[in-house]
Short mmCIF file of C-alpha atoms in Angstrom, two decimals:
data_model
loop_
_atom_site.label_atom_id
_atom_site.label_comp_id
_atom_site.label_asym_id
_atom_site.label_seq_id
_atom_site.Cartn_x
_atom_site.Cartn_y
_atom_site.Cartn_z
CA MET A 1 -26.19 -46.02 4.02
CA GLN A 2 -27.29 -44.45 7.28
CA LYS A 3 -28.67 -40.92 7.10
CA LEU A 4 -29.02 -37.98 9.45
CA PRO A 5 -32.61 -36.86 10.10
CA PHE A 6 -31.96 -33.16 9.33
CA LYS A 7 -30.78 -30.93 6.49
CA ASP A 8 -28.60 -28.50 8.44
CA ILE A 9 -26.14 -28.59 11.35
CA LEU A 10 -26.90 -25.50 13.43
CA HIS A 11 -26.52 -26.43 17.12
CA THR A 12 -25.68 -29.41 19.30
CA LYS A 13 -29.10 -29.76 20.89
CA GLN A 14 -30.39 -31.15 17.60
CA PHE A 15 -28.45 -34.43 17.92
CA SER A 16 -29.49 -37.74 19.41
CA ARG A 17 -27.09 -40.43 20.57
CA ASP A 18 -27.99 -42.42 17.43
CA ASP A 19 -27.02 -39.42 15.29
CA LEU A 20 -23.62 -39.30 16.97
CA ASN A 21 -23.12 -43.01 16.36
CA ILE A 22 -23.75 -42.45 12.65
CA ILE A 23 -21.36 -39.49 12.52
CA PHE A 24 -18.57 -41.25 14.42
CA ASP A 25 -18.91 -44.49 12.42
CA THR A 26 -18.68 -42.44 9.22
CA SER A 27 -15.70 -40.51 10.62
CA LYS A 28 -13.84 -43.80 11.11
CA GLU A 29 -14.50 -44.59 7.45
CA MET A 30 -13.27 -41.15 6.44
CA GLU A 31 -9.97 -41.77 8.22
CA LYS A 32 -9.29 -44.36 5.52
CA TYR A 33 -9.03 -41.51 3.00
CA LEU A 34 -6.48 -39.75 5.18
CA ASN A 35 -4.47 -42.99 5.44
CA TRP A 36 -4.74 -43.58 1.66
CA GLU A 37 -6.65 -46.82 2.25
CA LYS A 38 -9.42 -45.33 0.09
CA THR A 39 -8.80 -43.07 -2.89
CA ASP A 40 -12.15 -42.75 -4.65
CA GLU A 41 -14.01 -39.44 -4.92
CA PRO A 42 -17.49 -40.21 -3.54
CA LEU A 43 -19.13 -36.90 -4.41
CA LYS A 44 -17.04 -35.55 -7.24
CA TRP A 45 -18.05 -32.13 -8.61
CA LYS A 46 -20.01 -31.06 -5.55
CA ILE A 47 -19.17 -27.50 -4.45
CA MET A 48 -18.87 -26.16 -0.90
CA ALA A 49 -19.20 -22.44 -0.21
CA SER A 50 -16.84 -21.55 2.63
CA MET A 51 -18.25 -18.30 4.04
CA PHE A 52 -16.16 -16.99 6.94
CA TYR A 53 -17.17 -13.54 8.13
CA GLU A 54 -15.10 -13.89 11.32
CA PRO A 55 -11.41 -14.92 11.66
CA SER A 56 -10.65 -18.64 11.54
CA THR A 57 -7.73 -20.93 10.83
CA ARG A 58 -8.51 -24.49 11.97
CA THR A 59 -12.25 -24.48 11.32
CA ARG A 60 -12.00 -22.96 7.87
CA LEU A 61 -8.99 -24.96 6.67
CA SER A 62 -10.25 -28.28 8.06
CA HIS A 63 -13.63 -27.86 6.34
CA GLU A 64 -11.92 -26.97 3.08
CA SER A 65 -9.43 -29.82 3.46
CA ALA A 66 -12.30 -32.21 4.18
CA MET A 67 -14.12 -31.11 1.05
CA LEU A 68 -11.04 -31.38 -1.17
CA ARG A 69 -10.09 -34.83 0.15
CA LEU A 70 -13.50 -36.11 -0.94
CA GLY A 71 -12.84 -34.88 -4.47
CA TRP A 72 -15.13 -31.89 -4.21
CA LYS A 73 -14.56 -28.20 -4.93
CA VAL A 74 -14.47 -25.12 -2.70
CA ILE A 75 -15.41 -21.50 -3.28
CA THR A 76 -14.73 -19.09 -0.46
CA VAL A 77 -15.18 -15.68 1.15
CA SER A 78 -12.82 -15.08 4.07
CA ASP A 79 -13.55 -11.44 4.87
CA SER A 80 -16.93 -9.79 5.34
CA SER A 81 -15.57 -6.59 3.81
CA ALA A 82 -15.03 -8.54 0.58
CA SER A 83 -18.67 -9.66 0.38
CA SER A 84 -21.94 -7.92 -0.40
CA LEU A 85 -22.82 -7.97 3.31
CA SER A 86 -20.54 -4.95 3.63
CA LYS A 87 -22.84 -3.20 1.15
CA GLY A 88 -25.91 -3.81 3.28
CA GLU A 89 -27.14 -7.07 1.75
CA THR A 90 -29.20 -9.13 4.19
CA LEU A 91 -28.12 -12.57 5.36
CA GLU A 92 -31.21 -14.01 3.69
CA ASP A 93 -30.42 -12.51 0.28
CA ASN A 94 -26.78 -13.48 0.71
CA ALA A 95 -27.83 -17.09 1.37
CA LYS A 96 -30.05 -17.22 -1.71
CA MET A 97 -27.22 -15.98 -3.91
CA ILE A 98 -24.65 -18.40 -2.47
CA SER A 99 -27.10 -21.27 -3.01
CA ILE A 100 -27.02 -20.61 -6.74
CA TYR A 101 -23.29 -21.29 -6.82
CA ALA A 102 -22.82 -24.12 -4.29
CA ASP A 103 -24.31 -27.39 -3.05
CA ILE A 104 -23.59 -26.80 0.66
CA ILE A 105 -22.72 -23.76 2.78
CA VAL A 106 -20.30 -23.66 5.72
CA MET A 107 -20.63 -20.35 7.53
CA ARG A 108 -19.02 -18.47 10.40
CA HIS A 109 -20.48 -15.15 11.48
CA PRO A 110 -20.02 -12.90 14.55
CA GLU A 111 -23.76 -12.67 15.37
CA SER A 112 -25.68 -15.29 17.35
CA TYR A 113 -28.29 -17.19 15.28
CA SER A 114 -26.98 -15.64 12.05
CA VAL A 115 -26.34 -19.06 10.51
CA LYS A 116 -29.91 -20.11 11.32
CA LYS A 117 -31.15 -17.15 9.28
CA THR A 118 -29.06 -18.37 6.38
CA ALA A 119 -30.39 -21.93 6.70
CA LEU A 120 -34.00 -20.74 6.70
CA ALA A 121 -33.42 -18.79 3.50
CA THR A 122 -32.10 -21.70 1.41
CA ASP A 123 -32.92 -25.32 0.63
CA LYS A 124 -29.20 -26.18 0.48
CA PRO A 125 -27.58 -27.74 3.56
CA VAL A 126 -25.92 -25.24 5.93
CA ILE A 127 -23.26 -26.00 8.56
CA ASN A 128 -22.70 -23.64 11.48
CA ALA A 129 -18.96 -23.02 11.81
CA GLY A 130 -19.50 -20.67 14.78
CA ASP A 131 -22.10 -17.96 15.26
CA GLY A 132 -20.75 -15.36 17.66
CA PRO A 133 -20.84 -16.49 21.29
CA HIS A 134 -23.74 -18.89 20.61
CA GLN A 135 -22.58 -22.32 19.39
CA HIS A 136 -19.94 -24.22 17.43
CA PRO A 137 -21.48 -27.65 16.77
CA THR A 138 -18.83 -29.16 14.49
CA GLN A 139 -16.11 -28.35 17.04
CA ALA A 140 -18.15 -30.10 19.72
CA LEU A 141 -18.59 -33.15 17.49
CA LEU A 142 -14.85 -33.47 16.91
CA ASP A 143 -14.27 -32.87 20.64
CA VAL A 144 -16.54 -35.78 21.55
CA TYR A 145 -14.93 -37.93 18.86
CA THR A 146 -11.55 -37.09 20.39
CA ILE A 147 -12.74 -38.07 23.86
CA LEU A 148 -13.97 -41.37 22.43
CA LYS A 149 -10.62 -42.09 20.78
CA GLU A 150 -8.54 -41.02 23.79
CA ARG A 151 -10.64 -42.53 26.60
CA LYS A 152 -12.19 -45.47 24.63
CA LYS A 153 -15.60 -44.60 26.04
CA LEU A 154 -18.12 -41.76 26.38
CA ASP A 155 -20.08 -42.91 29.43
CA ASN A 156 -18.95 -42.58 33.07
CA LEU A 157 -16.67 -39.58 32.65
CA LYS A 158 -15.77 -36.58 34.80
CA ILE A 159 -15.03 -33.51 32.68
CA ALA A 160 -13.39 -30.31 33.93
CA ILE A 161 -13.83 -27.25 31.70
CA VAL A 162 -11.51 -24.33 32.45
CA TRP A 163 -11.14 -20.59 31.84
CA ASP A 164 -13.48 -18.44 29.74
CA LEU A 165 -16.81 -20.23 30.13
CA LYS A 166 -18.95 -17.14 29.64
CA TYR A 167 -17.93 -16.35 26.07
CA TRP A 168 -16.40 -19.58 24.74
CA ARG A 169 -19.05 -21.21 22.51
CA THR A 170 -17.21 -24.54 22.21
CA THR A 171 -17.72 -25.22 25.93
CA HIS A 172 -21.46 -24.60 25.66
CA SER A 173 -21.71 -26.88 22.62
CA LEU A 174 -19.69 -29.64 24.29
CA VAL A 175 -21.98 -29.69 27.33
CA PHE A 176 -25.07 -29.89 25.11
CA LEU A 177 -23.62 -33.04 23.47
CA MET A 178 -22.10 -34.88 26.41
CA TRP A 179 -25.35 -34.96 28.38
CA LEU A 180 -26.46 -37.68 25.94
CA TYR A 181 -24.13 -40.13 27.69
CA GLU A 182 -24.54 -41.96 30.97
CA ASN A 183 -23.12 -40.84 34.30
CA ILE A 184 -21.43 -37.66 33.07
CA GLU A 185 -20.31 -35.09 35.65
CA PHE A 186 -18.90 -31.61 35.00
CA VAL A 187 -16.89 -29.10 36.95
CA PHE A 188 -16.67 -25.56 35.58
CA ILE A 189 -13.51 -23.71 36.67
CA ASN A 190 -13.14 -20.02 35.91
CA PRO A 191 -12.25 -16.61 37.36
CA GLU A 192 -14.98 -14.44 38.85
CA GLY A 193 -17.17 -12.97 36.14
CA LEU A 194 -16.59 -15.69 33.52
CA TRP A 195 -19.12 -18.21 34.83
CA MET A 196 -20.88 -20.68 32.57
CA PRO A 197 -24.03 -18.95 31.20
CA GLU A 198 -27.38 -19.65 32.80
CA LYS A 199 -28.67 -21.23 29.59
CA VAL A 200 -26.13 -24.04 30.13
CA THR A 201 -26.50 -24.51 33.88
CA THR A 202 -30.31 -24.44 33.65
CA PHE A 203 -30.16 -27.08 30.92
CA LEU A 204 -28.01 -29.33 33.13
CA LYS A 205 -30.40 -28.92 36.06
CA GLU A 206 -33.34 -29.85 33.83
CA LYS A 207 -31.50 -32.99 32.68
CA ASN A 208 -30.35 -33.89 36.21
CA ILE A 209 -26.68 -33.80 35.19
CA LYS A 210 -24.24 -33.25 38.07
CA PHE A 211 -22.05 -30.16 37.87
CA SER A 212 -20.03 -27.90 40.15
CA GLU A 213 -18.73 -24.35 39.73
CA THR A 214 -15.48 -23.20 41.32
CA THR A 215 -12.47 -20.92 41.04
CA ASP A 216 -10.19 -23.63 42.49
CA TYR A 217 -8.02 -24.88 39.62
CA LYS A 218 -5.36 -27.31 40.82
CA ASN A 219 -7.36 -29.47 43.24
CA TRP A 220 -10.09 -30.19 40.72
CA ILE A 221 -7.64 -31.33 38.05
CA LYS A 222 -6.93 -34.45 40.11
CA TRP A 223 -10.65 -35.25 40.04
CA ALA A 224 -11.22 -35.22 36.27
CA ASP A 225 -10.85 -37.73 33.43
CA VAL A 226 -10.86 -34.97 30.81
CA LEU A 227 -9.48 -31.45 31.21
CA TYR A 228 -10.86 -29.10 28.53
CA VAL A 229 -8.92 -25.82 28.57
CA THR A 230 -9.92 -22.68 26.67
CA ARG A 231 -8.13 -19.41 26.13
CA ILE A 232 -9.54 -16.19 27.47
CA GLN A 233 -11.17 -14.43 24.52
CA LYS A 234 -9.88 -10.88 24.59
CA GLU A 235 -11.93 -9.98 21.51
CA ARG A 236 -15.25 -10.66 23.28
CA PHE A 237 -14.63 -8.49 26.35
CA PRO A 238 -16.60 -5.23 26.20
CA ASP A 239 -14.15 -3.73 28.73
CA LEU A 240 -10.49 -4.59 28.07
CA SER A 241 -9.49 -3.53 31.58
CA GLU A 242 -11.45 -6.54 32.87
CA TYR A 243 -9.45 -8.79 30.54
CA GLU A 244 -6.15 -7.35 31.79
CA LYS A 245 -7.11 -8.08 35.42
CA ILE A 246 -7.55 -11.83 34.92
CA LYS A 247 -5.54 -12.81 31.81
CA ASN A 248 -2.86 -14.63 33.85
CA ASP A 249 -5.09 -16.20 36.50
CA PHE A 250 -5.09 -19.80 35.26
CA ILE A 251 -1.95 -21.16 33.60
CA LEU A 252 -1.64 -24.90 33.04
CA ASP A 253 1.95 -26.07 33.50
CA LEU A 254 3.57 -29.24 34.82
CA GLU A 255 3.48 -27.97 38.40
CA VAL A 256 -0.25 -27.28 38.32
CA LEU A 257 -0.90 -30.51 36.44
CA ASP A 258 1.24 -32.38 38.97
CA TRP A 259 2.37 -34.67 36.14
CA ASN A 260 -1.09 -36.24 36.01
CA THR A 261 -0.83 -38.57 32.99
CA ASP A 262 -4.21 -40.18 33.62
CA ILE A 263 -6.12 -37.07 32.55
CA THR A 264 -6.80 -36.27 28.87
CA ILE A 265 -5.84 -32.65 28.13
CA MET A 266 -7.83 -30.94 25.38
CA HIS A 267 -7.96 -27.43 23.93
CA PRO A 268 -9.94 -26.16 20.90
CA LEU A 269 -7.04 -23.83 20.02
CA PRO A 270 -5.61 -21.31 19.39
CA ARG A 271 -3.85 -20.97 22.72
CA VAL A 272 -2.13 -17.86 24.02
CA ASN A 273 -0.47 -18.40 27.41
CA GLU A 274 -3.02 -20.56 29.24
CA VAL A 275 -1.15 -23.84 28.52
CA SER A 276 2.62 -23.98 28.87
CA GLN A 277 4.42 -25.58 25.94
CA GLU A 278 6.12 -27.99 28.35
CA VAL A 279 2.75 -29.74 28.62
CA ASP A 280 2.85 -30.62 24.89
CA SER A 281 5.31 -33.47 25.43
CA LEU A 282 2.99 -35.40 27.76
CA PRO A 283 1.40 -38.50 26.15
CA ASN A 284 -2.01 -37.48 27.47
CA CYS A 285 -1.82 -34.03 25.85
CA ALA A 286 -4.37 -34.48 23.06
CA PHE A 287 -5.06 -31.05 21.61
CA PHE A 288 -3.07 -31.50 18.40
CA ARG A 289 -4.67 -34.91 17.87
CA GLN A 290 -7.95 -33.14 18.58
CA ALA A 291 -7.22 -30.68 15.76
CA GLU A 292 -6.31 -33.59 13.48
CA ASN A 293 -9.67 -35.23 14.16
CA ALA A 294 -11.40 -32.19 12.67
CA VAL A 295 -10.83 -33.41 9.12
CA PRO A 296 -12.45 -36.90 9.26
CA VAL A 297 -15.36 -35.61 11.35
CA ARG A 298 -16.04 -32.75 8.95
CA MET A 299 -15.61 -35.10 5.99
CA ALA A 300 -18.28 -37.28 7.56
CA LEU A 301 -20.67 -34.36 8.05
CA LEU A 302 -20.25 -33.10 4.49
CA TYR A 303 -20.69 -36.61 3.12
CA LEU A 304 -23.78 -37.39 5.22
CA LEU A 305 -25.50 -34.12 4.32
CA LEU A 306 -24.77 -34.36 0.59
CA LYS A 307 -24.78 -38.06 -0.30
#
């Protein structure tokens, strides 16, 4: 069996193209469990600690579903106020305690690099399920897997990423993965003040990856193969008046989309009002299939780290 060359999944810069091939090949195998083509329990009695100190629906439930479908068990904390962190326990001590009870840790936390602190404190595998505004590597992996399934390729693609690029960690993580492929070009579309962070644009310049930045929404949609839409993250704005000024700036509806059925529409979800529900009926609207892909990809990651 192929193996990944690392213990933890903390950020998307750690992956090579070979690593992604292993993950995606394993994800295809894991789809057989979802289709009931395979019914064995490959790692029975393993235990996953699901530690979510920040709100989550899809990421938490898909990790837990992935674990259960492999015949494993789950223990969980879904509220920081219900854990010893609320009593002043350090992340490092928290990690050492969780490691006594579980074989692998999946963690979401509101602080950047918090999951890395946990990984350094334990010899058990740790998966980053989102650390503040920093990264969300498993979301990026399922996003790339979705692009592969929808477009049948990962090279020679033009990708438009829209809305809150400053705070939305999934967009940063996606860029750090897609540069591994040939002839990739990005356009970043956002209101003033929500530009892609310098850490991302500097990285692209260093790798000689083409990208553009603009506030022009409609015209650039016609250019792209993949349209990756995000919601504006109200909870990350230090000044809510700034959020109120721009919350309705970019709305994707059929008029803006111009009925473009050649473009693959993605969204990490949840959405608020940035994508009209009339878009859902289009055959190229992929964001619910994208959410569905979370389970086999996360099954693959759990399996590869524990087998």
